Amino acid sequence: MGSFKRNILIITVIAAAVMELIDISIVNVALSHMSGNLGATLEDTSWVITAYAIANVIIIPMTSFLVTNLGRRNYYIGSVVLFVFCSFMCGNSSNIWELVAFRFFQGLGGGALLSVSAAIVYENFPKEKQATASAIFGLGIFLGPTIGPTLGGYITEFASWPWIFYINVPIGVLVAVSCYGLLTEPVLNGIKSKVDWLGIALLAVGIGALQIVLERGQTEDWFETRYIVVLAILAVFSLLAFVVWELSIKYPVVDLRVLKSKELLIAAVLTFVTGIGMFTSIYLTPVLSQRLLLLSPSQTGVLLLPGSLVALFVLIISGKILQRGVSPTVIVFLGFACFIYFNWMMSRINPQTSSAYISTALIFRAAGMALLTVPLTTLAISSLEAKDMPQGAALNNMMRQLGGSFGISALNTYMARRMAVHRTDLVSNISEYNPISMERISTLTNAFKLRGLGHQEAYVKALKLIDNTVQKQALLLTYIDGYLFIGALFVLAIPLLALVAKKRTGPVVIASADH
């Protein structure tokens, strides 16, 4: 393949991967619009997010198996077509459950667009330029979830929510046409095997039930709700049965035997924590900026821009120093340190915090994520045989997605409880026994009376203003707790690096089989 065609193919598959990652978070800001337009409750509408996450986490660990048995070219182009068709049908849905169903199948199609795209990119770069390949693809992994909410806000504000899905159609069609003409089968492929239907079923049921529990647990008051209890039990038994079954057959759909590698196991845990940080930070920060700092969606997008630019350079640097023989554990440690510092900076915010301060903090977040993207994948497959690398990389990818879902769920639960604690603490200071609060209420009441209101009406307005202030302060304290919670998880994970730390005397091979 000539260099021009190769470059077109690389651009094509990176666009597909970014499109898939954007769709993970692009709908977050449009839920209220979908709810009103489709006549559904906000609670039901949130299944649009849940369905996509469930499908993604189910299909990603099966990618290697599907590539082997269907052929990479067939599987990839078929996944793009499924993604595009379901994107159109999502935008064209007439009720919420139709939208949820097509969103699930869109997630199944999107599962290939990340892992297989990575394999194609690495395959088309010579070994001496693998650092560049890692940087280019890593930037896509980083940018997708980051720009998703901002892009979704712009589309919803200036067009309408169906265009969040329709925008995928022209991009997806171009990707499918380009891949049909340029994409070929790899020289080496796996050995076809019988379809492990039981493994597929147990994985789908187990992961699906677990994702629903994680996504819906806080809303449904966790185990106070019967169906959450049933699904939790189903998830535990299905996943245990899945592990036992996969370890007992010759050709499993997910080869869990690769987890015998200490490096892969530790990398998977660290990637899980990284997924928590990546998705929760980009979930918290835009909401914080708009709700407390009163920034518009466009201003929030500007906050993210410097960090995204820094990430590109850091990704290139991390790839190059990996190839020069620096241990991945050293780079991962630096990435964790940057992300911990980001969370510490965000825990120092107050209502007067400037946009420049938030933007500076986000630069450390971007640098941290960029330092983690390539080295963790490299660490994951560093001790695997070539035939096991695709499965190891796929499991590692799944842990990132699962970490994101688990992290947002855990964070929502934690913050809901901290919000109640902070509000109770603040309200307890507002009483007739506190002269400062009584003086404040009196001053506000008199101010409203000077505007022509009666005493009772002025008093009620004063109390409402005090209540709004309390609510805002409690919310700020809750966000601070959220950032500290995320940072603490990263601190606790750092000691795991000592289990895989080792000296390297030569250049490493950047992960090249991430499907």
Short mmCIF file of C-alpha atoms in Angstrom, two decimals:
data_model
loop_
_atom_site.label_atom_id
_atom_site.label_comp_id
_atom_site.label_asym_id
_atom_site.label_seq_id
_atom_site.Cartn_x
_atom_site.Cartn_y
_atom_site.Cartn_z
CA MET A 1 0.00 0.00 0.00
CA GLY A 2 1.35 3.43 -0.97
CA SER A 3 2.00 6.08 1.64
CA PHE A 4 -0.95 8.23 0.50
CA LYS A 5 -3.45 5.35 0.80
CA ARG A 6 -1.92 4.30 4.10
CA ASN A 7 -2.34 7.80 5.52
CA ILE A 8 -5.95 7.95 4.35
CA LEU A 9 -6.65 4.61 6.05
CA ILE A 10 -5.01 5.78 9.29
CA ILE A 11 -7.03 9.01 9.32
CA THR A 12 -10.17 6.99 8.59
CA VAL A 13 -9.86 4.52 11.44
CA ILE A 14 -8.80 7.20 13.95
CA ALA A 15 -11.91 9.19 12.98
CA ALA A 16 -14.00 6.07 13.61
CA ALA A 17 -12.42 5.52 17.05
CA VAL A 18 -12.93 9.16 18.07
CA MET A 19 -16.55 9.00 16.85
CA GLU A 20 -17.18 5.97 19.06
CA LEU A 21 -15.58 7.56 22.12
CA ILE A 22 -17.47 10.83 21.65
CA ASP A 23 -20.74 8.90 21.60
CA ILE A 24 -20.03 7.58 25.09
CA SER A 25 -20.57 11.03 26.62
CA ILE A 26 -22.16 13.23 23.93
CA VAL A 27 -25.74 12.49 25.05
CA ASN A 28 -25.14 13.48 28.70
CA VAL A 29 -26.06 17.14 28.19
CA ALA A 30 -29.12 16.37 26.04
CA LEU A 31 -31.04 14.08 28.39
CA SER A 32 -33.52 16.74 29.50
CA HIS A 33 -34.28 17.67 25.86
CA MET A 34 -34.80 14.01 24.97
CA SER A 35 -37.03 13.56 27.99
CA GLY A 36 -39.32 16.45 27.06
CA ASN A 37 -39.42 15.61 23.35
CA LEU A 38 -40.19 11.90 23.84
CA GLY A 39 -42.57 12.36 26.78
CA ALA A 40 -40.41 10.25 29.12
CA THR A 41 -39.16 10.80 32.64
CA LEU A 42 -35.53 11.83 33.11
CA GLU A 43 -35.00 8.55 34.96
CA ASP A 44 -36.16 6.51 31.93
CA THR A 45 -34.16 8.71 29.56
CA SER A 46 -30.91 7.97 31.42
CA TRP A 47 -31.19 4.41 30.05
CA VAL A 48 -29.90 5.93 26.79
CA ILE A 49 -26.50 6.20 28.50
CA THR A 50 -26.79 2.87 30.33
CA ALA A 51 -27.68 0.85 27.21
CA TYR A 52 -24.63 2.07 25.27
CA ALA A 53 -22.28 1.40 28.19
CA ILE A 54 -23.62 -2.14 28.66
CA ALA A 55 -23.19 -2.99 24.98
CA ASN A 56 -19.67 -1.54 24.87
CA VAL A 57 -18.44 -3.48 27.89
CA ILE A 58 -19.97 -6.73 26.60
CA ILE A 59 -18.48 -6.54 23.10
CA ILE A 60 -14.96 -5.21 23.80
CA PRO A 61 -13.54 -8.38 25.45
CA MET A 62 -15.04 -10.47 22.59
CA THR A 63 -13.31 -8.43 19.88
CA SER A 64 -10.33 -10.74 19.43
CA PHE A 65 -12.65 -13.77 19.12
CA LEU A 66 -14.88 -12.01 16.57
CA VAL A 67 -11.92 -10.78 14.50
CA THR A 68 -10.53 -14.31 14.34
CA ASN A 69 -13.79 -15.98 13.36
CA LEU A 70 -15.32 -13.32 11.09
CA GLY A 71 -12.18 -11.77 9.65
CA ARG A 72 -10.96 -8.33 10.67
CA ARG A 73 -12.14 -6.59 7.49
CA ASN A 74 -15.65 -8.09 7.62
CA TYR A 75 -16.04 -7.47 11.34
CA TYR A 76 -14.78 -3.90 11.21
CA ILE A 77 -16.82 -2.75 8.21
CA GLY A 78 -19.89 -4.60 9.52
CA SER A 79 -19.51 -2.84 12.88
CA VAL A 80 -19.25 0.56 11.18
CA VAL A 81 -22.41 -0.15 9.16
CA LEU A 82 -24.27 -1.27 12.30
CA PHE A 83 -23.09 1.84 14.17
CA VAL A 84 -24.19 4.18 11.37
CA PHE A 85 -27.59 2.53 10.86
CA CYS A 86 -28.36 2.55 14.59
CA SER A 87 -27.18 6.17 14.88
CA PHE A 88 -29.73 7.18 12.25
CA MET A 89 -32.46 5.13 13.95
CA CYS A 90 -31.61 6.67 17.34
CA GLY A 91 -32.18 10.14 15.92
CA ASN A 92 -35.37 8.94 14.26
CA SER A 93 -36.83 7.23 17.35
CA SER A 94 -40.40 8.09 18.29
CA ASN A 95 -40.35 6.86 21.89
CA ILE A 96 -37.80 6.37 24.64
CA TRP A 97 -37.61 2.57 24.57
CA GLU A 98 -37.10 2.51 20.82
CA LEU A 99 -34.21 4.93 21.35
CA VAL A 100 -32.76 2.77 24.15
CA ALA A 101 -32.92 -0.36 21.96
CA PHE A 102 -31.11 1.25 19.02
CA ARG A 103 -28.63 2.83 21.41
CA PHE A 104 -27.75 -0.66 22.69
CA PHE A 105 -27.10 -1.96 19.17
CA GLN A 106 -25.15 1.20 18.39
CA GLY A 107 -22.91 0.30 21.33
CA LEU A 108 -22.39 -3.22 19.95
CA GLY A 109 -21.27 -1.71 16.64
CA GLY A 110 -19.05 0.81 18.36
CA GLY A 111 -17.15 -1.85 20.31
CA ALA A 112 -14.91 -2.67 17.32
CA LEU A 113 -14.18 0.94 16.43
CA LEU A 114 -11.71 1.41 19.28
CA SER A 115 -9.71 -1.81 19.59
CA VAL A 116 -9.53 -2.78 15.92
CA SER A 117 -8.77 0.80 14.88
CA ALA A 118 -5.77 0.73 17.21
CA ALA A 119 -4.48 -2.48 15.64
CA ILE A 120 -4.82 -1.01 12.13
CA VAL A 121 -2.97 2.19 13.10
CA TYR A 122 -0.04 0.36 14.69
CA GLU A 123 0.14 -2.14 11.83
CA ASN A 124 0.55 0.64 9.26
CA PHE A 125 3.42 2.40 11.03
CA PRO A 126 6.99 1.09 10.80
CA LYS A 127 8.52 0.07 14.11
CA GLU A 128 10.71 3.15 14.30
CA LYS A 129 7.57 5.34 14.18
CA GLN A 130 5.49 3.38 16.69
CA ALA A 131 5.81 6.25 19.19
CA THR A 132 4.11 8.56 16.68
CA ALA A 133 1.36 5.98 16.14
CA SER A 134 0.82 5.68 19.88
CA ALA A 135 0.64 9.46 20.27
CA ILE A 136 -1.82 9.92 17.41
CA PHE A 137 -4.15 7.17 18.55
CA GLY A 138 -3.76 8.07 22.23
CA LEU A 139 -4.85 11.62 21.46
CA GLY A 140 -8.07 10.24 20.00
CA ILE A 141 -8.69 8.13 23.12
CA PHE A 142 -8.14 11.20 25.27
CA LEU A 143 -10.10 13.72 23.19
CA GLY A 144 -13.22 11.62 22.61
CA PRO A 145 -14.68 11.60 26.15
CA THR A 146 -13.31 15.13 26.74
CA ILE A 147 -15.07 16.93 23.89
CA GLY A 148 -18.20 14.79 23.93
CA PRO A 149 -20.23 16.84 26.45
CA THR A 150 -19.17 20.16 24.92
CA LEU A 151 -20.00 19.02 21.39
CA GLY A 152 -23.32 17.64 22.59
CA GLY A 153 -24.13 20.96 24.25
CA TYR A 154 -23.43 22.93 21.07
CA ILE A 155 -25.51 20.59 18.91
CA THR A 156 -28.42 20.56 21.34
CA GLU A 157 -28.31 24.34 21.75
CA PHE A 158 -28.03 25.31 18.09
CA ALA A 159 -29.80 22.39 16.37
CA SER A 160 -31.75 19.63 18.19
CA TRP A 161 -30.89 16.43 20.06
CA PRO A 162 -31.41 14.00 17.09
CA TRP A 163 -28.43 15.65 15.39
CA ILE A 164 -26.23 14.22 18.14
CA PHE A 165 -26.84 10.91 16.35
CA TYR A 166 -27.30 12.12 12.77
CA ILE A 167 -23.80 13.65 12.79
CA ASN A 168 -22.40 10.11 12.86
CA VAL A 169 -24.03 9.16 9.56
CA PRO A 170 -21.87 11.06 7.03
CA ILE A 171 -18.69 10.30 9.01
CA GLY A 172 -19.60 6.63 9.30
CA VAL A 173 -20.45 6.31 5.60
CA LEU A 174 -17.07 7.80 4.64
CA VAL A 175 -15.33 5.41 7.06
CA ALA A 176 -17.15 2.39 5.62
CA VAL A 177 -16.42 3.35 2.00
CA SER A 178 -12.77 4.10 2.75
CA CYS A 179 -12.27 0.83 4.63
CA TYR A 180 -14.02 -1.15 1.89
CA GLY A 181 -11.45 0.11 -0.60
CA LEU A 182 -8.33 0.20 1.60
CA LEU A 183 -8.61 -2.21 4.53
CA THR A 184 -7.08 -5.67 4.13
CA GLU A 185 -6.79 -8.73 6.33
CA PRO A 186 -3.66 -8.95 8.50
CA VAL A 187 -0.95 -11.31 7.36
CA LEU A 188 -1.31 -13.40 10.50
CA ASN A 189 -4.67 -14.16 12.02
CA GLY A 190 -5.86 -16.44 14.78
CA ILE A 191 -7.21 -19.96 14.42
CA LYS A 192 -10.94 -20.17 13.89
CA SER A 193 -12.79 -22.09 16.56
CA LYS A 194 -16.26 -23.21 17.50
CA VAL A 195 -18.49 -20.44 18.76
CA ASP A 196 -18.56 -20.36 22.55
CA TRP A 197 -22.26 -19.60 22.82
CA LEU A 198 -22.48 -20.33 26.55
CA GLY A 199 -19.52 -18.05 27.26
CA ILE A 200 -21.09 -15.27 25.20
CA ALA A 201 -24.41 -15.68 27.03
CA LEU A 202 -22.84 -15.69 30.50
CA LEU A 203 -20.69 -12.66 29.66
CA ALA A 204 -23.64 -10.72 28.25
CA VAL A 205 -25.91 -11.51 31.20
CA GLY A 206 -23.22 -10.95 33.84
CA ILE A 207 -21.80 -7.70 32.48
CA GLY A 208 -25.23 -6.44 31.47
CA ALA A 209 -26.68 -7.03 34.94
CA LEU A 210 -23.62 -5.54 36.63
CA GLN A 211 -23.74 -2.41 34.46
CA ILE A 212 -27.42 -1.87 35.22
CA VAL A 213 -26.74 -2.22 38.95
CA LEU A 214 -23.87 0.28 38.74
CA GLU A 215 -25.72 2.76 36.53
CA ARG A 216 -29.10 2.60 38.28
CA GLY A 217 -28.18 1.72 41.87
CA GLN A 218 -28.02 5.26 43.25
CA THR A 219 -31.24 6.33 41.53
CA GLU A 220 -33.08 3.25 42.82
CA ASP A 221 -31.68 3.49 46.38
CA TRP A 222 -29.48 0.45 45.79
CA PHE A 223 -30.59 -2.74 47.54
CA GLU A 224 -33.83 -1.21 48.74
CA THR A 225 -35.15 -1.92 45.24
CA ARG A 226 -36.08 -5.50 44.39
CA TYR A 227 -34.86 -5.59 40.78
CA ILE A 228 -31.45 -4.18 41.79
CA VAL A 229 -31.08 -7.03 44.32
CA VAL A 230 -32.09 -9.62 41.70
CA LEU A 231 -29.69 -8.20 39.10
CA ALA A 232 -26.83 -8.03 41.61
CA ILE A 233 -27.27 -11.72 42.45
CA LEU A 234 -27.58 -12.56 38.75
CA ALA A 235 -24.40 -10.61 37.96
CA VAL A 236 -22.36 -12.39 40.65
CA PHE A 237 -23.48 -15.90 39.68
CA SER A 238 -23.21 -15.28 35.91
CA LEU A 239 -19.71 -13.82 36.13
CA LEU A 240 -18.49 -16.59 38.44
CA ALA A 241 -19.93 -19.20 36.07
CA PHE A 242 -18.33 -17.35 33.14
CA VAL A 243 -14.87 -17.49 34.76
CA VAL A 244 -15.18 -21.21 35.56
CA TRP A 245 -16.46 -22.04 32.06
CA GLU A 246 -13.89 -19.98 30.18
CA LEU A 247 -11.05 -21.61 32.11
CA SER A 248 -12.35 -25.10 31.40
CA ILE A 249 -12.75 -25.06 27.58
CA LYS A 250 -10.15 -25.09 24.81
CA TYR A 251 -11.43 -22.15 22.73
CA PRO A 252 -13.08 -19.61 25.06
CA VAL A 253 -14.65 -16.40 23.77
CA VAL A 254 -12.46 -14.53 26.30
CA ASP A 255 -9.20 -16.26 27.17
CA LEU A 256 -8.89 -15.46 30.87
CA ARG A 257 -5.72 -17.54 31.08
CA VAL A 258 -3.76 -14.49 29.94
CA LEU A 259 -4.46 -12.98 33.37
CA LYS A 260 -1.80 -15.34 34.73
CA SER A 261 0.55 -12.58 33.60
CA LYS A 262 1.30 -10.42 36.63
CA GLU A 263 1.97 -7.44 34.38
CA LEU A 264 -1.40 -7.73 32.66
CA LEU A 265 -3.26 -8.19 35.93
CA ILE A 266 -1.64 -5.14 37.56
CA ALA A 267 -2.06 -3.09 34.36
CA ALA A 268 -5.75 -4.03 34.24
CA VAL A 269 -6.28 -2.76 37.80
CA LEU A 270 -4.38 0.45 37.07
CA THR A 271 -6.35 0.90 33.83
CA PHE A 272 -9.57 0.43 35.81
CA VAL A 273 -8.50 3.25 38.16
CA THR A 274 -7.45 5.34 35.14
CA GLY A 275 -10.90 4.80 33.61
CA ILE A 276 -12.46 6.05 36.83
CA GLY A 277 -10.34 9.20 36.70
CA MET A 278 -10.77 9.83 32.98
CA PHE A 279 -14.55 9.64 32.95
CA THR A 280 -15.40 11.06 36.39
CA SER A 281 -13.18 14.12 35.97
CA ILE A 282 -14.73 15.02 32.63
CA TYR A 283 -18.15 14.31 34.15
CA LEU A 284 -17.58 16.61 37.16
CA THR A 285 -15.65 19.53 35.72
CA PRO A 286 -18.05 20.77 33.00
CA VAL A 287 -21.00 20.53 35.41
CA LEU A 288 -19.04 22.36 38.10
CA SER A 289 -18.02 25.09 35.65
CA GLN A 290 -21.58 25.68 34.48
CA ARG A 291 -23.50 25.26 37.74
CA LEU A 292 -21.19 27.04 40.18
CA LEU A 293 -18.92 29.24 38.07
CA LEU A 294 -21.79 30.05 35.68
CA LEU A 295 -19.81 29.42 32.50
CA SER A 296 -21.56 28.73 29.19
CA PRO A 297 -21.01 25.47 27.23
CA SER A 298 -18.73 27.34 24.81
CA GLN A 299 -16.68 28.82 27.68
CA THR A 300 -16.42 25.36 29.21
CA GLY A 301 -15.11 24.05 25.91
CA VAL A 302 -12.43 26.75 25.89
CA LEU A 303 -11.31 25.58 29.36
CA LEU A 304 -10.57 22.13 27.92
CA LEU A 305 -8.63 23.35 24.88
CA PRO A 306 -5.18 24.09 26.46
CA GLY A 307 -5.13 20.67 28.13
CA SER A 308 -5.96 18.95 24.85
CA LEU A 309 -3.06 20.69 23.11
CA VAL A 310 -0.67 19.77 25.91
CA ALA A 311 -1.86 16.15 25.73
CA LEU A 312 -0.67 15.86 22.12
CA PHE A 313 2.91 16.78 23.02
CA VAL A 314 2.93 14.63 26.16
CA LEU A 315 1.66 11.62 24.20
CA ILE A 316 4.47 12.00 21.66
CA ILE A 317 7.07 12.39 24.41
CA SER A 318 5.78 9.38 26.39
CA GLY A 319 5.89 7.20 23.27
CA LYS A 320 9.43 8.26 22.42
CA ILE A 321 10.85 7.70 25.89
CA LEU A 322 9.17 4.29 25.99
CA GLN A 323 11.01 3.33 22.81
CA ARG A 324 14.28 4.50 24.33
CA GLY A 325 13.95 1.95 27.10
CA VAL A 326 12.33 3.85 29.97
CA SER A 327 10.18 1.50 32.04
CA PRO A 328 6.41 1.97 31.60
CA THR A 329 6.05 1.96 35.39
CA VAL A 330 8.08 5.17 35.65
CA ILE A 331 5.83 6.95 33.14
CA VAL A 332 2.68 5.56 34.78
CA PHE A 333 3.90 6.90 38.15
CA LEU A 334 4.38 10.37 36.62
CA GLY A 335 0.90 10.16 35.08
CA PHE A 336 -0.65 9.26 38.42
CA ALA A 337 1.25 12.10 40.11
CA CYS A 338 -0.07 14.65 37.57
CA PHE A 339 -3.63 13.43 37.99
CA ILE A 340 -3.39 13.49 41.78
CA TYR A 341 -2.14 17.09 41.58
CA PHE A 342 -5.09 17.98 39.30
CA ASN A 343 -7.54 16.68 41.90
CA TRP A 344 -5.72 18.54 44.68
CA MET A 345 -5.95 21.79 42.68
CA MET A 346 -9.67 21.26 42.08
CA SER A 347 -10.20 20.63 45.79
CA ARG A 348 -8.99 24.21 46.44
CA ILE A 349 -11.71 25.92 44.40
CA ASN A 350 -14.16 28.51 45.73
CA PRO A 351 -16.94 30.66 44.17
CA GLN A 352 -14.34 33.25 43.12
CA THR A 353 -12.08 30.74 41.35
CA SER A 354 -11.09 32.02 37.91
CA SER A 355 -11.41 30.24 34.58
CA ALA A 356 -7.62 30.42 34.22
CA TYR A 357 -7.18 28.40 37.43
CA ILE A 358 -9.57 25.66 36.20
CA SER A 359 -7.86 25.61 32.80
CA THR A 360 -4.44 25.24 34.46
CA ALA A 361 -5.72 22.35 36.59
CA LEU A 362 -7.11 20.67 33.46
CA ILE A 363 -3.65 20.84 31.87
CA PHE A 364 -2.35 18.58 34.66
CA ARG A 365 -5.31 16.27 34.09
CA ALA A 366 -4.54 16.12 30.38
CA ALA A 367 -0.84 15.49 31.00
CA GLY A 368 -1.66 12.72 33.47
CA MET A 369 -4.06 10.95 31.13
CA ALA A 370 -1.63 11.31 28.23
CA LEU A 371 1.18 9.77 30.28
CA LEU A 372 -1.05 6.81 31.18
CA THR A 373 -2.61 5.96 27.82
CA VAL A 374 0.30 4.29 26.00
CA PRO A 375 2.43 2.93 28.90
CA LEU A 376 -0.47 1.06 30.51
CA THR A 377 -1.26 -0.78 27.28
CA THR A 378 2.44 -1.49 26.78
CA LEU A 379 2.73 -2.78 30.35
CA ALA A 380 -0.38 -4.93 29.91
CA ILE A 381 1.03 -6.91 26.98
CA SER A 382 4.73 -6.70 27.89
CA SER A 383 4.95 -10.28 29.17
CA LEU A 384 2.46 -11.90 26.76
CA GLU A 385 3.23 -14.05 23.77
CA ALA A 386 2.33 -12.53 20.39
CA LYS A 387 -0.77 -14.74 20.05
CA ASP A 388 -2.11 -13.52 23.42
CA MET A 389 -1.52 -9.79 22.88
CA PRO A 390 -4.89 -9.07 21.21
CA GLN A 391 -6.79 -10.73 24.06
CA GLY A 392 -4.70 -8.97 26.71
CA ALA A 393 -5.20 -5.57 25.08
CA ALA A 394 -8.95 -6.17 24.72
CA LEU A 395 -9.28 -7.07 28.41
CA ASN A 396 -7.31 -3.95 29.28
CA ASN A 397 -9.64 -1.81 27.15
CA MET A 398 -12.66 -3.35 28.85
CA MET A 399 -11.28 -2.39 32.26
CA ARG A 400 -11.04 1.27 31.18
CA GLN A 401 -14.70 1.34 30.12
CA LEU A 402 -15.84 -0.60 33.18
CA GLY A 403 -13.82 1.75 35.40
CA GLY A 404 -15.62 4.71 33.89
CA SER A 405 -19.06 3.23 34.56
CA PHE A 406 -18.15 2.09 38.05
CA GLY A 407 -16.49 5.40 38.86
CA ILE A 408 -19.42 7.58 37.86
CA SER A 409 -21.83 5.34 39.76
CA ALA A 410 -19.68 5.29 42.90
CA LEU A 411 -19.06 9.03 42.67
CA ASN A 412 -22.78 9.81 42.31
CA THR A 413 -23.53 7.72 45.40
CA TYR A 414 -20.71 9.29 47.40
CA MET A 415 -21.59 12.85 46.39
CA ALA A 416 -25.31 12.38 47.09
CA ARG A 417 -24.48 11.36 50.63
CA ARG A 418 -21.88 14.10 51.11
CA MET A 419 -24.37 16.68 49.81
CA ALA A 420 -26.84 15.65 52.51
CA VAL A 421 -24.13 15.83 55.18
CA HIS A 422 -22.91 19.27 54.12
CA ARG A 423 -26.40 20.70 53.85
CA THR A 424 -27.31 19.41 57.31
CA ASP A 425 -24.13 20.88 58.78
CA LEU A 426 -24.70 24.28 57.18
CA VAL A 427 -28.40 24.46 58.01
CA SER A 428 -27.65 23.64 61.66
CA ASN A 429 -25.91 27.03 61.90
CA ILE A 430 -29.07 28.88 60.91
CA SER A 431 -31.12 29.21 64.08
CA GLU A 432 -32.37 31.75 66.55
CA TYR A 433 -29.43 30.83 68.78
CA ASN A 434 -26.92 32.01 66.19
CA PRO A 435 -26.79 35.82 66.27
CA ILE A 436 -24.80 36.04 63.03
CA SER A 437 -27.41 34.13 61.02
CA MET A 438 -30.29 36.03 62.61
CA GLU A 439 -28.59 39.32 61.82
CA ARG A 440 -28.13 38.22 58.21
CA ILE A 441 -31.79 37.26 57.85
CA SER A 442 -32.86 40.56 59.43
CA THR A 443 -30.63 42.55 57.04
CA LEU A 444 -32.04 40.74 53.99
CA THR A 445 -35.62 41.13 55.25
CA ASN A 446 -35.17 44.87 55.66
CA ALA A 447 -33.59 45.11 52.20
CA PHE A 448 -36.63 43.46 50.62
CA LYS A 449 -39.00 45.67 52.66
CA LEU A 450 -37.27 48.74 51.25
CA ARG A 451 -38.28 47.45 47.82
CA GLY A 452 -41.94 47.67 48.82
CA LEU A 453 -42.62 44.14 50.07
CA GLY A 454 -44.64 43.39 53.19
CA HIS A 455 -42.84 42.04 56.25
CA GLN A 456 -43.94 38.40 55.81
CA GLU A 457 -43.19 38.31 52.10
CA ALA A 458 -39.80 39.97 52.67
CA TYR A 459 -38.99 37.44 55.42
CA VAL A 460 -39.87 34.48 53.16
CA LYS A 461 -37.70 35.88 50.35
CA ALA A 462 -34.83 36.36 52.79
CA LEU A 463 -35.10 32.73 53.89
CA LYS A 464 -35.16 31.56 50.26
CA LEU A 465 -32.04 33.57 49.51
CA ILE A 466 -30.30 32.08 52.54
CA ASP A 467 -31.41 28.60 51.42
CA ASN A 468 -30.00 29.17 47.92
CA THR A 469 -26.70 30.26 49.45
CA VAL A 470 -26.61 27.16 51.64
CA GLN A 471 -27.41 24.96 48.64
CA LYS A 472 -24.62 26.51 46.60
CA GLN A 473 -22.09 26.18 49.41
CA ALA A 474 -23.10 22.57 50.07
CA LEU A 475 -22.75 21.81 46.36
CA LEU A 476 -19.28 23.36 46.25
CA LEU A 477 -18.14 21.34 49.27
CA THR A 478 -19.58 18.22 47.66
CA TYR A 479 -17.62 18.77 44.45
CA ILE A 480 -14.47 19.29 46.50
CA ASP A 481 -15.13 15.97 48.25
CA GLY A 482 -15.64 14.36 44.84
CA TYR A 483 -12.23 15.46 43.59
CA LEU A 484 -10.56 14.34 46.82
CA PHE A 485 -12.31 10.97 46.49
CA ILE A 486 -10.94 10.45 42.98
CA GLY A 487 -7.47 11.61 43.98
CA ALA A 488 -7.46 9.21 46.94
CA LEU A 489 -8.17 6.26 44.62
CA PHE A 490 -5.10 7.16 42.55
CA VAL A 491 -2.95 7.48 45.69
CA LEU A 492 -4.07 4.03 46.87
CA ALA A 493 -3.29 2.49 43.46
CA ILE A 494 0.31 3.75 43.22
CA PRO A 495 1.84 1.00 45.43
CA LEU A 496 0.77 -1.59 42.82
CA LEU A 497 3.50 -0.23 40.55
CA ALA A 498 6.11 -1.67 42.90
CA LEU A 499 4.89 -5.16 41.98
CA VAL A 500 5.79 -4.71 38.30
CA ALA A 501 8.70 -2.27 38.53
CA LYS A 502 11.80 -3.49 36.71
CA LYS A 503 14.75 -2.07 34.85
CA ARG A 504 14.75 -2.02 31.07
CA THR A 505 17.97 -2.23 29.12
CA GLY A 506 16.58 -1.68 25.66
CA PRO A 507 13.69 -0.14 23.76
CA VAL A 508 10.22 -1.52 24.27
CA VAL A 509 7.82 -2.46 21.52
CA ILE A 510 4.78 -0.24 21.65
CA ALA A 511 1.50 -2.15 21.85
CA SER A 512 0.69 -3.13 18.32
CA ALA A 513 -2.15 -5.59 18.58
CA ASP A 514 -4.82 -3.83 20.50
CA HIS A 515 -7.80 -5.78 19.32
#
